[in-house]
XYZ file of C-alpha atoms in Angstrom:
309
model
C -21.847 -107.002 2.703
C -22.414 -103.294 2.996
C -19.782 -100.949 1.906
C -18.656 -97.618 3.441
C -17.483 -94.469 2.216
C -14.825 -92.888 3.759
C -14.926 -89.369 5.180
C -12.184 -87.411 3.890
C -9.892 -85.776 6.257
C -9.890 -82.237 6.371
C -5.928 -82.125 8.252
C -4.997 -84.103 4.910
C -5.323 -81.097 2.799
C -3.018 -78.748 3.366
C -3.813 -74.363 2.498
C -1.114 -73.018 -0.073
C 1.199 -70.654 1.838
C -0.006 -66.976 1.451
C 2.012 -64.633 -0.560
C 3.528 -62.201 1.807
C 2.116 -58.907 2.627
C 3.575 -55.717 1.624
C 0.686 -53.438 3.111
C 3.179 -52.428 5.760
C 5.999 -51.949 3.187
C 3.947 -49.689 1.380
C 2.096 -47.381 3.947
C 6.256 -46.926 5.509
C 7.288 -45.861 2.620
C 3.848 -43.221 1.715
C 5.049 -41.801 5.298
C 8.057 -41.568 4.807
C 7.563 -39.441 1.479
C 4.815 -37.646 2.939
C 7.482 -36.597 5.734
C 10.015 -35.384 3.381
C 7.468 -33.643 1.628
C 6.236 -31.615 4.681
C 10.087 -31.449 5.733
C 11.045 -29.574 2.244
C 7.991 -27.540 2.385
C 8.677 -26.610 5.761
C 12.090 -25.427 4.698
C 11.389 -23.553 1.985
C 8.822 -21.836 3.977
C 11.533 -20.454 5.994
C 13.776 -19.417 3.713
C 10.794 -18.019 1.958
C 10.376 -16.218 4.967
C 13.909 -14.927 5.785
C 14.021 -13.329 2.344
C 10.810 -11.540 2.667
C 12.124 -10.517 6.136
C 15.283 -9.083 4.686
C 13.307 -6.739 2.362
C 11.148 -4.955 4.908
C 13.666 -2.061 4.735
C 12.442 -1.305 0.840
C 8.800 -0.389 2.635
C 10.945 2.540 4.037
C 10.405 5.779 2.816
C 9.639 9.565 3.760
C 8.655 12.635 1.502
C 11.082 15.266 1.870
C 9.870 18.802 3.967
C 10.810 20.738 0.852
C 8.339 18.309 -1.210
C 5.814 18.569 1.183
C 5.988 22.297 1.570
C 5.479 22.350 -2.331
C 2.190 20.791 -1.952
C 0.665 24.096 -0.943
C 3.225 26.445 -1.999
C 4.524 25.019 -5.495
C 5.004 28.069 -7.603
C 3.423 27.986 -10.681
C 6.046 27.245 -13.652
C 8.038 30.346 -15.015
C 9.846 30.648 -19.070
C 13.040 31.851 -18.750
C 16.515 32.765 -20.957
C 17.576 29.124 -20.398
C 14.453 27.339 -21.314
C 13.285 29.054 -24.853
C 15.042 32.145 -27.183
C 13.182 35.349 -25.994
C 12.092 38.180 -28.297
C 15.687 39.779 -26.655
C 17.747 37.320 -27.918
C 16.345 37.529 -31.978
C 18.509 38.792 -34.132
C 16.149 40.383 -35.815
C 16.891 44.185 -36.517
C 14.601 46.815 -34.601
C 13.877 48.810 -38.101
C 12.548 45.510 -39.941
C 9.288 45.469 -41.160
C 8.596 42.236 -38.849
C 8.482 39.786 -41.235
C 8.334 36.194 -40.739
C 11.828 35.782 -42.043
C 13.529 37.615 -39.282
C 11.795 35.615 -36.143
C 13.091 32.524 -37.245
C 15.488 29.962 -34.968
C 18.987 29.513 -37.386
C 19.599 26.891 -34.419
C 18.274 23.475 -33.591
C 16.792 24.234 -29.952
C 18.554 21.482 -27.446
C 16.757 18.465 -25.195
C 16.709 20.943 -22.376
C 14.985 23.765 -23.735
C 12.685 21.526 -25.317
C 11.932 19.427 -22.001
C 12.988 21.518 -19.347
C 13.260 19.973 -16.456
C 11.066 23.031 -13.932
C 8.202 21.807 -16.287
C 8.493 18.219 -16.617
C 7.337 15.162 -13.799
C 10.569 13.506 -12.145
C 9.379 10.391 -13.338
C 9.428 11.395 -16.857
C 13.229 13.031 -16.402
C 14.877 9.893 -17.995
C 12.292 9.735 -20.967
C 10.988 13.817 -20.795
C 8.747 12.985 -24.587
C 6.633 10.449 -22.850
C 5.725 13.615 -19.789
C 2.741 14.721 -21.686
C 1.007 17.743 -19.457
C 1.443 15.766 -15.999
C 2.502 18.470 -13.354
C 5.697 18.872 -11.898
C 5.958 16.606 -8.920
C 2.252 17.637 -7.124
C -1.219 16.893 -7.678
C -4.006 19.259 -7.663
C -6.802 18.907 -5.029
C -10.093 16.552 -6.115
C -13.181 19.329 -7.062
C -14.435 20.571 -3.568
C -11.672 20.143 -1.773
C -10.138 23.395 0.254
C -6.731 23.491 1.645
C -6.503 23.434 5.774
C -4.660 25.569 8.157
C -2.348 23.037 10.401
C -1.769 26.213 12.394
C -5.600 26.971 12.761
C -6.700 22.911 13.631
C -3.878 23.095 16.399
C -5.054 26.341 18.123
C -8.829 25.411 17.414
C -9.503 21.754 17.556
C -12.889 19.834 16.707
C -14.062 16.844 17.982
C -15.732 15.069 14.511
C -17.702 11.976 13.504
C -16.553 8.787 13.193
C -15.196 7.525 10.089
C -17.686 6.254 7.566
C -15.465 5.502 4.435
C -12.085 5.415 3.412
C -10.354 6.148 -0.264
C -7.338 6.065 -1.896
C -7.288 6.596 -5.662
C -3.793 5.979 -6.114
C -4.729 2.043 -5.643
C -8.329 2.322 -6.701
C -9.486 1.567 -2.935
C -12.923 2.718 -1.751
C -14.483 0.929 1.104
C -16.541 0.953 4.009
C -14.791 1.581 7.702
C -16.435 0.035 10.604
C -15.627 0.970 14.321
C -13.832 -1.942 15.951
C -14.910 -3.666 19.162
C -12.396 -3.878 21.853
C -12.336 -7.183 24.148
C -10.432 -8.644 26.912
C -8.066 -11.437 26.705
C -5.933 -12.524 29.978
C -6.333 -8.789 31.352
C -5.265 -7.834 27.829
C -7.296 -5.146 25.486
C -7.507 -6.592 21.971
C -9.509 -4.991 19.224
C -11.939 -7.336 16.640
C -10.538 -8.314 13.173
C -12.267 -6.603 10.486
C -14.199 -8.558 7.946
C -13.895 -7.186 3.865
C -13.144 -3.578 5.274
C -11.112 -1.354 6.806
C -11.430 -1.480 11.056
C -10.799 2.211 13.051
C -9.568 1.843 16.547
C -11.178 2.863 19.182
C -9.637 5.516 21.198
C -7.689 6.790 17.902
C -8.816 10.194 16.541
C -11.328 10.742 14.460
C -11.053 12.529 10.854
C -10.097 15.878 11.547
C -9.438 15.827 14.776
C -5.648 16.379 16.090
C -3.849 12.871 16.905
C -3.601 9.903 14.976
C -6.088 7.813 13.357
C -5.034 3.795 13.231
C -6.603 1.899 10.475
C -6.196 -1.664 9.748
C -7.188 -4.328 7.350
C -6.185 -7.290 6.171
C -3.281 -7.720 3.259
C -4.704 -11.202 2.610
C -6.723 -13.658 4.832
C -6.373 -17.041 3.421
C -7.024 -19.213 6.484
C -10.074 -17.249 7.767
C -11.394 -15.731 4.972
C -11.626 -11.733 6.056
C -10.864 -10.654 2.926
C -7.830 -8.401 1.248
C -9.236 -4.743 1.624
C -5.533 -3.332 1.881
C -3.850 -5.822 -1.198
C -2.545 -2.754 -2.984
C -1.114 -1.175 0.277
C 2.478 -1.677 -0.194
C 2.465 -0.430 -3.803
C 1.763 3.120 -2.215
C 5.572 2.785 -1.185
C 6.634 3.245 -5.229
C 3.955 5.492 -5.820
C 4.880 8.636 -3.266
C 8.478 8.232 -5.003
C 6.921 10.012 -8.114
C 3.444 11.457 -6.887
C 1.953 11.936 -3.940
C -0.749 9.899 -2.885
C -4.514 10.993 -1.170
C -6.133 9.036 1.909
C -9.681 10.438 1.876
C -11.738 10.111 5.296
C -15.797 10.441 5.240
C -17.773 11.022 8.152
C -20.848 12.824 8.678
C -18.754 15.921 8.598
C -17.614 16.341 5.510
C -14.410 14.551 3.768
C -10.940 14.727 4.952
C -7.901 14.610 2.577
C -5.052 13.180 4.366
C -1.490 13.176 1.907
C 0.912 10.308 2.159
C 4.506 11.431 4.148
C 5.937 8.348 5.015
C 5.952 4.664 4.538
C 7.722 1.723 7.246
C 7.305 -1.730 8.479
C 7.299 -2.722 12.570
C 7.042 -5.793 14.753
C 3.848 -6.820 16.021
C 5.166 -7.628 19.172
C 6.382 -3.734 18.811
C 3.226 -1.847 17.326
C 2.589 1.188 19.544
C -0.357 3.379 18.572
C 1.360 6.465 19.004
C -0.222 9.829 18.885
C 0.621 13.162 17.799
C 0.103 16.821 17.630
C -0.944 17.186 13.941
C -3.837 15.596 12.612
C -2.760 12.377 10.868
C -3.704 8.663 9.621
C -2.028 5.681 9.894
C -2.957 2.474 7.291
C -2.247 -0.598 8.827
C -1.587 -4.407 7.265
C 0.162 -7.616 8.257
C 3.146 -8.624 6.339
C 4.907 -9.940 4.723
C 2.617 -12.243 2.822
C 2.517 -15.824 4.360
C 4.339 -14.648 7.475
C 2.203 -11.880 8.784
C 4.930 -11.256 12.016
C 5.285 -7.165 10.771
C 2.942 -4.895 9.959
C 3.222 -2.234 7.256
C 2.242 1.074 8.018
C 1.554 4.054 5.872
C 1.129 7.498 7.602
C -0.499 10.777 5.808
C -1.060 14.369 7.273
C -4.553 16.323 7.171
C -4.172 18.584 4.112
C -8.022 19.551 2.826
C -11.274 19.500 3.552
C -14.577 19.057 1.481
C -17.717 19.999 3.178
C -20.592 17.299 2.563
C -22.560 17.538 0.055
């Protein structure tokens, strides 16, 4: 008698049920997070953006004519009555014998004769003991430099080099300017970015010559890296309300010292390069930071010249 074993039957086992999946659960809920993220960021990027917007009108500003004309014409400082006691007002008698005694001040001299105002920087006015010997509201020219005729460049212009460098102290900017390509786009003339320095347009004026010169650089460049050659731009706004402030031009020339009148914000969509009949610069910069839909501009007028070497 033989015996047989049976097969078992796989149907007769039956899998445990499988827990069930929450994969789907999961990645619904990591989008829907990830959209709310983007959603909040997107809104505080435009209200980040409206405020920055709504304080374009502080980049505003323009050096008064009588300031300006004091540049070249500032009279040098003058003691008078009102700012210290004069031999004439001593009360020392004429047939003395001129000693010490007699020359003395009975009276405690006041704030204003101490610190008077003709002698003392308007941004020291508030706190005059902090003024030390800064001059009154002008800055005297760098060594070299020689003060230019507006009259005489008008009635005799020059046609000069192109630009080489560009300085302003003021920020402690010194770089490298580069003549920017111009291309066409849709029957559109657009002008190359500049790359870590300062870009002249072509077609502007040169230093020296009479028109406008346009500038422009980048404030920032985070997405394509082109650097932030004009960072310290809008801090020339503050600046000009105390001091003014030097743009100075090399070219194979000589150097041209261009001062700081007037500082403002425009459009893109809006930016004209306008020209003129003086002899003047214009720095150029996207803003506001992370919007980049205005530029800044900051103008200067031909002042002085320093020969090269």
């Amino acid at each position: 008698m033989s015996s047989a074993v049976a097969c078992p039957n796989h149907r007769e086992f039956a899998r445990p049920p499988r827990p069930p999946s929450n994969k789907r659960g999961r990645i619904a809920i990591a989008m829907i997070g990830l959209g709310s993220l983007f959603t909040l960021a997107g809104i505080g990027y435009l209200i980040y953006a409206e405020i920055a917007r709504s304080r374009l009108g502080d980049l505003v500003y323009e050096v008064s004519p009588v300031e300006r004309e004091g540049w070249v014409t500032a009279p040098l400082p003058a003691v008078g009555p009102s700012d210290f006691p004069t031999s004439s007002d001593s009360s020392q008698d004429p047939e003395s014998d001129g000693s010490k005694s007699g020359s003395v001040i009975s009276e405690p001299l006041e704030a204003a004769q101490l610190f008077p105002a003709r002698w003392t920087n308007p941004r020291y006015w508030s706190e005059p003991e902090w003024a030390g010997s800064l001059p009154y509201g002008r800055a005297d020219l760098p060594d070299g430099f020689v003060y230019l005729n507006s009259a005489e460049i008008i009635r005799d212009p020059v046609v000069s080099s192109a630009a080489d460098t560009l300085e302003v102290p003021a920020i402690n900017l010194r770089t490298s300017v580069y003549g920017l390509a111009v291309y066409d786009e849709g029957g559109k003339q657009l002008w190359e970015s500049p790359v870590d320095i300062v870009g002249h347009i072509p077609g502007t004026a040169h230093p020296g010559e009479i028109g406008a010169g346009w500038y422009f650089g980048h404030l920032e460049s985070p997405v394509r890296g082109e650097g932030n050659v004009f960072h310290d731009l809008p801090d020339i706004v503050e600046l000009i309300k105390h001091d003014p402030v030097d743009i100075i031009i090399g070219s194979a020339d000589g150097e041209f010292l261009y001062r700081v009148t007037e500082t403002g914000f425009i459009h893109r969509d809006d930016l004209v390069l306008d020209q003129t009949s003086a002899s003047t610069v214009t720095l150029v910069a996207s803003y506001p930071k992370l919007v980049y839909d205005h530029r800044i501009l900051v103008t200067g007028e031909l002042l002085a010249f320093r020969p090269p070497g």
